Tab-separated table of C-alpha atoms in Angstrom:
chain	number	residue	atom	x	y	z
A	28	MET	CA	44.438	40.532	20.571
A	29	ASN	CA	45.646	38.152	17.805
A	30	PRO	CA	42.556	37.419	15.680
A	31	LEU	CA	43.774	33.654	15.360
A	32	VAL	CA	43.670	33.172	19.066
A	33	VAL	CA	40.024	34.396	19.200
A	34	VAL	CA	39.091	32.047	16.431
A	35	ILE	CA	40.771	29.108	18.002
A	36	GLY	CA	39.148	29.941	21.266
A	37	LEU	CA	35.553	30.009	19.783
A	38	GLY	CA	36.243	26.615	18.271
A	39	ILE	CA	36.752	24.769	21.522
A	40	GLY	CA	33.122	24.647	22.272
A	41	ILE	CA	31.706	23.108	19.235
A	42	ASN	CA	34.593	20.636	18.993
A	43	TYR	CA	34.013	19.535	22.498
A	44	LEU	CA	30.365	19.163	21.980
A	45	ILE	CA	30.413	17.160	18.845
A	46	LYS	CA	33.261	14.819	19.991
A	47	LYS	CA	31.309	14.229	23.133
A	48	LEU	CA	27.945	13.472	21.322
A	49	ARG	CA	29.493	11.291	18.733
A	50	GLY	CA	29.974	8.622	21.310
A	51	LYS	CA	26.509	8.561	22.447
A	52	LYS	CA	23.246	7.226	21.574
A	53	MET	CA	20.597	10.046	21.809
A	54	ASN	CA	16.657	9.836	21.760
A	55	PHE	CA	14.878	12.978	20.726
A	56	GLU	CA	11.757	14.627	19.147
A	57	ILE	CA	11.415	17.912	17.588
A	58	ASP	CA	8.011	19.659	17.296
A	59	PHE	CA	7.036	22.624	14.903
A	60	LEU	CA	3.723	24.255	15.945
A	61	PRO	CA	1.720	26.002	13.505
A	62	VAL	CA	1.946	29.791	13.629
A	63	GLY	CA	0.070	32.552	11.807
A	64	ASN	CA	-3.024	33.021	9.734
A	65	GLY	CA	-3.237	34.118	6.081
A	66	ASP	CA	0.100	35.075	4.794
A	67	THR	CA	1.700	35.706	8.186
A	68	SER	CA	4.086	33.021	9.478
A	69	GLY	CA	6.240	32.569	12.479
A	70	ASP	CA	8.194	29.904	14.485
A	71	ALA	CA	7.423	28.157	17.627
A	72	ILE	CA	9.464	25.026	18.135
A	73	ALA	CA	9.930	22.506	20.956
A	74	VAL	CA	12.766	19.909	21.322
A	75	ARG	CA	13.140	17.106	23.925
A	76	TYR	CA	15.954	14.756	23.995
A	77	CYS	CA	17.941	12.579	26.357
A	78	GLU	CA	20.655	9.851	26.321
A	79	ASP	CA	19.445	6.497	25.351
A	80	GLY	CA	18.920	4.390	28.502
A	81	THR	CA	18.058	7.348	30.551
A	82	ASN	CA	15.117	9.367	31.450
A	83	ASP	CA	17.045	12.665	31.961
A	84	TYR	CA	15.167	14.625	29.384
A	85	LYS	CA	16.281	18.203	28.532
A	86	ILE	CA	13.673	20.502	26.841
A	87	MET	CA	14.437	23.363	24.954
A	88	VAL	CA	11.954	25.961	23.315
A	89	ILE	CA	13.179	27.753	20.122
A	90	ASP	CA	11.008	30.954	19.488
A	91	GLY	CA	7.345	31.210	20.485
A	92	GLY	CA	5.531	32.695	17.600
A	93	THR	CA	2.385	34.648	18.515
A	94	LYS	CA	0.571	34.703	21.890
A	95	ASP	CA	-1.657	32.084	20.557
A	96	SER	CA	1.203	29.754	19.545
A	97	GLY	CA	2.975	30.436	22.697
A	98	GLN	CA	-0.112	29.133	24.616
A	99	ALA	CA	-0.231	26.189	22.268
A	100	LEU	CA	3.429	25.412	23.173
A	101	VAL	CA	2.682	25.394	26.921
A	102	ASP	CA	-0.170	23.327	26.487
A	103	HIS	CA	1.948	20.926	24.072
A	104	ILE	CA	4.717	20.622	26.619
A	105	LYS	CA	2.513	19.664	29.415
A	106	LYS	CA	0.631	17.130	27.365
A	107	TYR	CA	3.328	15.379	25.575
A	108	TYR	CA	6.439	16.059	27.416
A	109	GLU	CA	4.520	15.717	30.694
A	110	THR	CA	6.319	18.537	32.341
A	111	ASP	CA	5.952	22.284	33.366
A	112	TYR	CA	9.682	22.769	33.368
A	113	VAL	CA	11.766	23.854	30.311
A	114	ASP	CA	15.511	23.840	30.559
A	115	TYR	CA	16.367	26.276	27.776
A	116	VAL	CA	14.350	29.011	26.074
A	117	VAL	CA	15.839	30.575	23.010
A	118	ASN	CA	14.930	33.699	21.285
A	119	THR	CA	16.617	33.574	17.912
A	120	HIS	CA	15.862	37.269	16.943
A	121	PRO	CA	13.317	40.078	17.978
A	122	ASP	CA	10.809	39.727	15.336
A	123	GLN	CA	7.323	39.765	16.791
A	124	ASP	CA	6.398	36.335	15.120
A	125	HIS	CA	9.216	34.738	17.036
A	126	ALA	CA	9.184	36.520	20.333
A	127	SER	CA	5.733	37.257	21.302
A	128	GLY	CA	4.658	33.830	22.433
A	129	LEU	CA	7.767	33.110	24.517
A	130	SER	CA	6.452	35.699	27.194
A	131	ILE	CA	3.529	33.192	27.510
A	132	VAL	CA	6.001	30.199	27.941
A	133	MET	CA	7.974	32.049	30.595
A	134	GLU	CA	4.817	33.177	32.317
A	135	GLN	CA	3.183	29.704	32.679
A	136	LEU	CA	6.262	27.396	32.798
A	137	GLU	CA	9.384	27.260	34.967
A	138	VAL	CA	12.276	28.047	32.909
A	139	GLY	CA	16.120	27.296	33.532
A	140	GLU	CA	17.837	29.684	31.213
A	141	LEU	CA	16.787	32.246	28.813
A	142	TRP	CA	19.045	32.968	25.813
A	143	ILE	CA	18.337	36.334	24.191
A	144	HIS	CA	20.570	39.071	22.405
A	145	ARG	CA	20.540	42.196	24.520
A	146	PRO	CA	22.145	45.012	22.412
A	147	TRP	CA	21.186	47.750	24.913
A	148	LEU	CA	23.803	46.512	27.275
A	149	TYR	CA	26.619	47.617	24.717
A	150	VAL	CA	25.461	51.074	23.896
A	151	ASP	CA	28.964	52.351	24.885
A	152	GLU	CA	30.493	50.117	22.126
A	153	ILE	CA	27.982	50.913	19.227
A	154	ILE	CA	26.866	54.453	19.631
A	155	HIS	CA	29.374	55.662	17.110
A	156	HIS	CA	27.628	53.693	14.425
A	157	PHE	CA	24.395	55.956	14.426
A	158	LYS	CA	23.721	58.997	12.721
A	159	ASP	CA	22.397	61.494	15.368
A	160	GLN	CA	25.288	62.715	17.142
A	161	ARG	CA	23.191	64.354	19.851
A	162	MET	CA	22.150	60.845	20.812
A	163	THR	CA	23.506	59.867	24.248
A	164	GLU	CA	24.247	56.512	25.596
A	165	GLU	CA	21.240	56.633	27.757
A	166	SER	CA	18.835	57.686	24.875
A	167	LEU	CA	20.209	54.991	22.676
A	168	GLU	CA	19.676	52.442	25.501
A	169	ARG	CA	16.073	53.549	25.804
A	170	ARG	CA	15.516	53.747	22.160
A	171	LEU	CA	16.793	50.052	21.719
A	172	LYS	CA	14.623	48.892	24.504
A	173	GLU	CA	11.674	50.385	22.832
A	174	LYS	CA	12.476	48.908	19.472
A	175	PHE	CA	13.267	45.478	20.773
A	176	SER	CA	10.291	45.547	23.196
A	177	SER	CA	9.365	42.010	23.028
A	178	SER	CA	12.888	40.806	23.587
A	179	TYR	CA	13.415	43.394	26.472
A	180	ALA	CA	9.956	42.221	28.020
A	181	LEU	CA	11.567	38.648	28.170
A	182	GLU	CA	14.470	40.056	29.851
A	183	GLU	CA	12.334	41.694	32.492
A	184	LEU	CA	10.187	38.682	32.987
A	185	ALA	CA	13.224	36.593	33.597
A	186	GLU	CA	14.606	38.925	36.190
A	187	GLU	CA	11.321	39.103	37.914
A	188	LYS	CA	11.217	35.163	38.091
A	189	GLY	CA	14.969	34.690	38.847
A	190	VAL	CA	15.799	32.964	35.459
A	191	ASP	CA	19.356	33.067	34.327
A	192	ILE	CA	19.899	34.979	31.241
A	193	PHE	CA	22.700	34.263	28.517
A	194	GLU	CA	23.427	35.702	25.195
A	195	PRO	CA	23.794	33.282	22.219
A	196	TYR	CA	26.731	34.122	20.257
A	197	GLN	CA	28.996	31.912	18.306
A	198	GLY	CA	30.894	29.512	20.385
A	199	LYS	CA	28.337	29.393	23.221
A	200	GLN	CA	26.629	26.055	24.139
A	201	ILE	CA	22.960	25.628	25.029
A	202	GLY	CA	22.493	22.271	26.388
A	203	GLU	CA	23.657	19.772	23.681
A	204	PHE	CA	23.537	22.589	20.964
A	205	GLY	CA	26.179	24.817	19.788
A	206	VAL	CA	25.647	28.486	18.532
A	207	MET	CA	27.070	28.684	15.071
A	208	SER	CA	26.014	32.347	14.319
A	209	PRO	CA	26.174	35.197	14.964
A	210	SER	CA	29.417	36.166	16.323
A	211	LYS	CA	29.380	38.911	18.863
A	212	ASN	CA	31.485	41.303	16.983
A	213	TRP	CA	29.408	40.761	13.610
A	214	TYR	CA	26.074	41.190	15.713
A	215	LEU	CA	27.130	44.425	17.656
A	216	HIS	CA	29.242	46.086	14.798
A	217	THR	CA	27.719	45.107	11.602
A	218	LEU	CA	24.182	43.965	12.113
A	219	ILE	CA	22.815	46.221	14.825
A	220	PRO	CA	23.554	49.553	12.930
A	221	ASP	CA	21.754	47.856	9.827
A	222	PHE	CA	18.631	46.741	11.759
A	223	ASN	CA	15.240	47.929	10.510
A	224	LYS	CA	14.400	48.258	14.139
A	225	THR	CA	17.219	50.544	15.000
A	226	PRO	CA	17.841	54.236	14.608
A	227	ASP	CA	18.989	55.366	11.029
A	228	LYS	CA	22.639	54.429	10.550
A	229	LYS	CA	25.148	57.108	9.045
A	230	ALA	CA	25.332	55.586	5.557
A	231	ALA	CA	21.825	55.087	4.928
A	232	VAL	CA	20.973	52.852	2.036
A	233	GLU	CA	17.465	51.795	0.435
A	234	SER	CA	15.954	48.857	2.085
A	235	ILE	CA	15.126	46.107	-0.035
A	236	PHE	CA	11.901	45.757	1.650
A	237	GLU	CA	10.899	49.361	0.485
A	238	LYS	CA	10.790	48.539	-2.977
A	239	ALA	CA	7.597	47.862	-4.658
A	240	LEU	CA	6.577	44.316	-4.967
A	241	ASN	CA	6.111	43.095	-8.586
A	242	ALA	CA	3.492	40.594	-9.821
A	243	ILE	CA	4.587	37.015	-9.620
A	244	LYS	CA	5.297	35.322	-12.989
A	245	SER	CA	5.872	31.547	-13.115
A	246	VAL	CA	8.968	29.908	-14.571
A	247	PHE	CA	9.620	26.063	-15.492
A	248	GLU	CA	11.969	24.046	-13.428
A	249	SER	CA	12.927	20.303	-13.664
A	250	LEU	CA	15.153	18.407	-11.162
A	251	SER	CA	18.254	19.395	-13.346
A	252	THR	CA	17.035	22.990	-13.901
A	253	GLU	CA	17.306	25.261	-11.109
A	254	THR	CA	16.317	29.116	-11.186
A	255	LEU	CA	16.986	30.052	-7.426
A	256	LYS	CA	19.266	33.038	-7.655
A	257	GLU	CA	22.726	33.503	-5.898
A	258	ASP	CA	21.983	37.070	-4.809
A	259	GLY	CA	19.255	36.736	-2.404
A	260	GLU	CA	19.363	39.397	0.449
A	261	THR	CA	17.438	39.499	3.597
A	262	SER	CA	17.507	42.256	6.522
A	263	ALA	CA	20.000	42.672	9.054
A	264	ASP	CA	17.676	41.316	11.737
A	265	ASN	CA	16.976	38.276	9.948
A	266	GLU	CA	20.630	37.740	9.519
A	267	SER	CA	21.038	37.925	13.406
A	268	SER	CA	19.059	34.822	14.007
A	269	VAL	CA	20.700	32.370	16.182
A	270	ILE	CA	21.690	29.281	14.358
A	271	LEU	CA	21.896	26.155	16.382
A	272	TYR	CA	23.568	22.857	15.425
A	273	THR	CA	24.125	19.493	17.273
A	274	GLU	CA	24.659	15.881	16.210
A	275	PHE	CA	22.565	13.086	17.457
A	276	ASN	CA	23.427	9.737	16.478
A	277	ASN	CA	26.094	10.945	14.115
A	278	LYS	CA	23.436	13.090	12.169
A	279	GLY	CA	23.587	16.792	12.301
A	280	ILE	CA	20.448	18.908	13.313
A	281	MET	CA	20.241	22.465	12.440
A	282	PHE	CA	17.894	25.365	13.420
A	283	THR	CA	18.182	28.511	11.397
A	284	GLY	CA	15.391	31.023	12.369
A	285	ASP	CA	15.355	33.655	9.609
A	286	ALA	CA	18.898	33.530	9.080
A	287	GLY	CA	20.189	34.646	5.616
A	288	ILE	CA	22.935	33.774	3.201
A	289	GLN	CA	25.498	35.709	5.118
A	290	ALA	CA	24.691	33.932	8.412
A	291	LEU	CA	24.483	30.639	6.797
A	292	ASN	CA	27.888	31.038	5.346
A	293	LYS	CA	29.310	32.095	8.634
A	294	ALA	CA	27.916	29.146	10.378
A	295	ILE	CA	29.343	26.800	7.582
A	296	ASP	CA	32.744	28.633	8.006
A	297	TYR	CA	32.786	28.259	11.789
A	298	TYR	CA	32.137	24.527	11.341
A	299	ASP	CA	34.853	24.315	8.711
A	300	MET	CA	37.285	26.028	10.926
A	301	ASN	CA	37.039	23.055	13.152
A	302	SER	CA	37.222	20.462	10.381
A	303	VAL	CA	40.548	19.063	11.680
A	304	VAL	CA	38.834	17.894	14.613
A	305	LEU	CA	35.276	17.289	13.162
A	306	SER	CA	36.773	15.809	10.144
A	307	ASP	CA	33.499	15.725	8.005
A	308	ALA	CA	32.016	18.404	5.871
A	309	ILE	CA	28.707	19.822	7.337
A	310	SER	CA	26.876	18.499	4.113
A	311	GLU	CA	27.935	15.095	4.960
A	312	LYS	CA	26.314	15.260	8.467
A	313	ILE	CA	22.963	17.136	8.152
A	314	GLY	CA	19.998	14.836	8.675
A	315	PHE	CA	17.516	17.507	9.896
A	316	ILE	CA	17.342	21.086	9.037
A	317	GLN	CA	14.984	24.013	9.396
A	318	VAL	CA	14.338	25.930	6.159
A	319	PRO	CA	15.119	29.374	6.931
A	320	HIS	CA	12.695	32.356	7.140
A	321	HIS	CA	9.518	30.194	6.307
A	322	GLY	CA	10.973	29.178	2.943
A	323	SER	CA	11.755	32.825	1.639
A	324	ARG	CA	13.883	32.957	-1.552
A	325	ARG	CA	15.831	35.841	-0.273
A	326	ASN	CA	17.526	33.557	2.555
A	327	VAL	CA	19.046	30.869	0.468
A	328	SER	CA	21.240	30.354	-2.627
A	329	PRO	CA	22.293	27.429	-4.667
A	330	ASP	CA	25.865	27.810	-3.357
A	331	VAL	CA	25.129	28.020	0.285
A	332	LEU	CA	22.694	25.031	-0.094
A	333	ASP	CA	25.402	23.092	-1.970
A	334	LYS	CA	27.687	23.758	1.138
A	335	LEU	CA	24.919	22.939	3.688
A	336	LEU	CA	23.143	20.018	2.095
A	337	GLY	CA	25.481	18.697	-0.628
A	338	ASN	CA	25.024	18.656	-4.524
A	339	LYS	CA	21.909	18.286	-6.508
A	340	GLY	CA	20.793	14.927	-7.557
A	341	GLN	CA	20.910	13.208	-4.290
A	342	LEU	CA	18.438	10.642	-3.127
A	343	GLU	CA	16.206	11.561	-0.295
A	344	ASN	CA	18.428	11.254	2.877
A	345	LYS	CA	17.313	14.171	5.181
A	346	ILE	CA	14.443	15.950	6.621
A	347	ALA	CA	13.757	19.727	6.297
A	348	PHE	CA	10.884	21.434	8.201
A	349	VAL	CA	9.492	24.721	7.347
A	350	SER	CA	7.054	26.993	9.417
A	351	ALA	CA	4.468	28.554	7.142
A	352	GLY	CA	1.005	30.243	7.836
A	353	LYS	CA	-1.916	27.904	7.241
A	354	ASP	CA	-3.247	30.034	4.172
A	355	SER	CA	0.108	31.619	3.120
A	356	THR	CA	0.423	32.218	-0.621
A	357	VAL	CA	4.155	33.188	-0.435
A	358	HIS	CA	5.570	30.609	2.167
A	359	PRO	CA	7.315	28.378	1.468
A	360	ARG	CA	8.390	29.611	-2.010
A	361	LYS	CA	8.311	26.737	-4.530
A	362	VAL	CA	11.529	27.405	-5.928
A	363	VAL	CA	13.071	27.100	-2.407
A	364	VAL	CA	11.141	23.836	-1.788
A	365	ASN	CA	12.529	22.444	-5.036
A	366	ALA	CA	16.093	23.369	-4.109
A	367	PHE	CA	16.014	21.395	-0.870
A	368	ILE	CA	14.261	18.451	-2.692
A	369	ARG	CA	17.065	18.448	-5.333
A	370	ARG	CA	19.678	18.076	-2.354
A	371	GLY	CA	17.940	15.044	-0.878
A	372	CYS	CA	15.511	16.591	1.512
A	373	LYS	CA	11.889	15.594	2.302
A	374	VAL	CA	10.439	18.949	3.033
A	375	CYS	CA	7.393	19.258	5.386
A	376	ALA	CA	5.467	22.345	6.164
A	377	THR	CA	3.529	23.183	9.216
A	378	GLN	CA	0.846	25.419	7.454
A	379	LYS	CA	-2.227	24.462	9.707
A	380	ASN	CA	-0.505	21.204	11.243
A	381	LEU	CA	1.765	20.508	14.124
A	382	ILE	CA	4.590	18.445	12.730
A	383	TYR	CA	7.299	16.494	14.469
A	384	HIS	CA	10.350	14.351	13.750
A	385	TYR	CA	11.622	11.789	16.305
A	386	HIS	CA	13.893	9.019	17.063
A	387	ASN	CA	13.174	6.372	19.579
A	388	MET	CA	10.639	8.375	21.701
A	389	PRO	CA	7.057	7.326	22.949
A	390	ASP	CA	4.427	6.908	20.284
A	391	ARG	CA	1.579	9.450	20.202
A	392	GLU	CA	-1.747	7.985	19.975
A	393	SER	CA	-3.901	8.870	16.766
A	394	TRP	CA	-0.881	10.797	15.193
A	395	SER	CA	-0.129	9.914	11.402
A	396	SER	CA	2.543	10.412	8.884
A	397	ILE	CA	2.613	13.788	7.161
A	398	THR	CA	2.494	14.062	3.409
A	399	PRO	CA	5.667	15.975	2.356
A	400	LEU	CA	5.737	18.902	-0.236
A	401	GLU	CA	5.950	17.893	-3.819
A	402	PHE	CA	8.470	19.057	-6.348
A	403	SER	CA	6.906	21.695	-8.665
A	404	ASN	CA	7.559	22.236	-12.270
A	405	GLU	CA	6.233	25.740	-12.250
A	406	VAL	CA	7.785	27.976	-9.691
A	407	GLU	CA	7.776	31.880	-8.939
A	408	GLY	CA	9.761	33.956	-11.384
A	409	TYR	CA	11.946	36.916	-10.623
A	410	ASP	CA	11.587	40.469	-11.914
């Protein structure tokens, strides 16, 4: 098959979606619930939206964090969204701090669609990537289901409850959101063989997470001096995170999960492939963005942030939310917060608070404005 045909075919979804939305006024609210204690962090996100002048609300849950935060999501949706129905549940990737709480959502709420990756369905396509030549398709399928136990449990729960299951690959549309990454081919043939949670690949390399952590030292930064490095590297399972994008009221909204530099660049490239139709650079559209992987410095770089958000030195013109454990000493990294601030973002962290961003939605009694994170002149140094 001609690769160009594949590219054009994938572009139809996001083109159609954005062109349709640019003619509408949308009301929406985005809730980030706190997840984790100490240095542990996770994601638990709820989104509600409708076209202005209607009450035809759609509700999406993106990751569920822990069991406790999953329960908090259920309670939040019932109290503030006044429903026990969720249209779309999205598991961005199989980490426990993203998937565990979704089982609570699936058990206690009625769900329309579950969106998860299911690599065990493709063992015949990927078995040649793995080291153990004695492995059969059946044994690989079993091992994948064991390694991705939280995701597989969601599949079983969905099948038990009669919930439709879909896989969130580039070009798919989930409600009014387009999937920007990962592509199916990249996920199955590059990322899955590299997952920390899969069997050893043939060409084994030392994981960056197996290296000993060195003591953190501080370095100076200013608005014009940036020390964030270009060569950040995260795990393949983080890179597999679903990146979602839409435009409400001519402003882009992006959810990134734990995506790294590779995935973010692929999402940008996918957007740019459609620039003939979309016309604007994504950096000119973003109004709200999730800071990837709780603000880890392994997941972003100056170059990718310039492409996503625009150049340094902007006035504040966008919102960035980051999920971080309430007592975390490592998330979000100050060097990352500074990088987003330089590019016009007001950065807000969950830590111990539920935070939300909204447009033309009902007021919430006794809620108050959050204080954004400040620019830091001392940030974490590198080795």
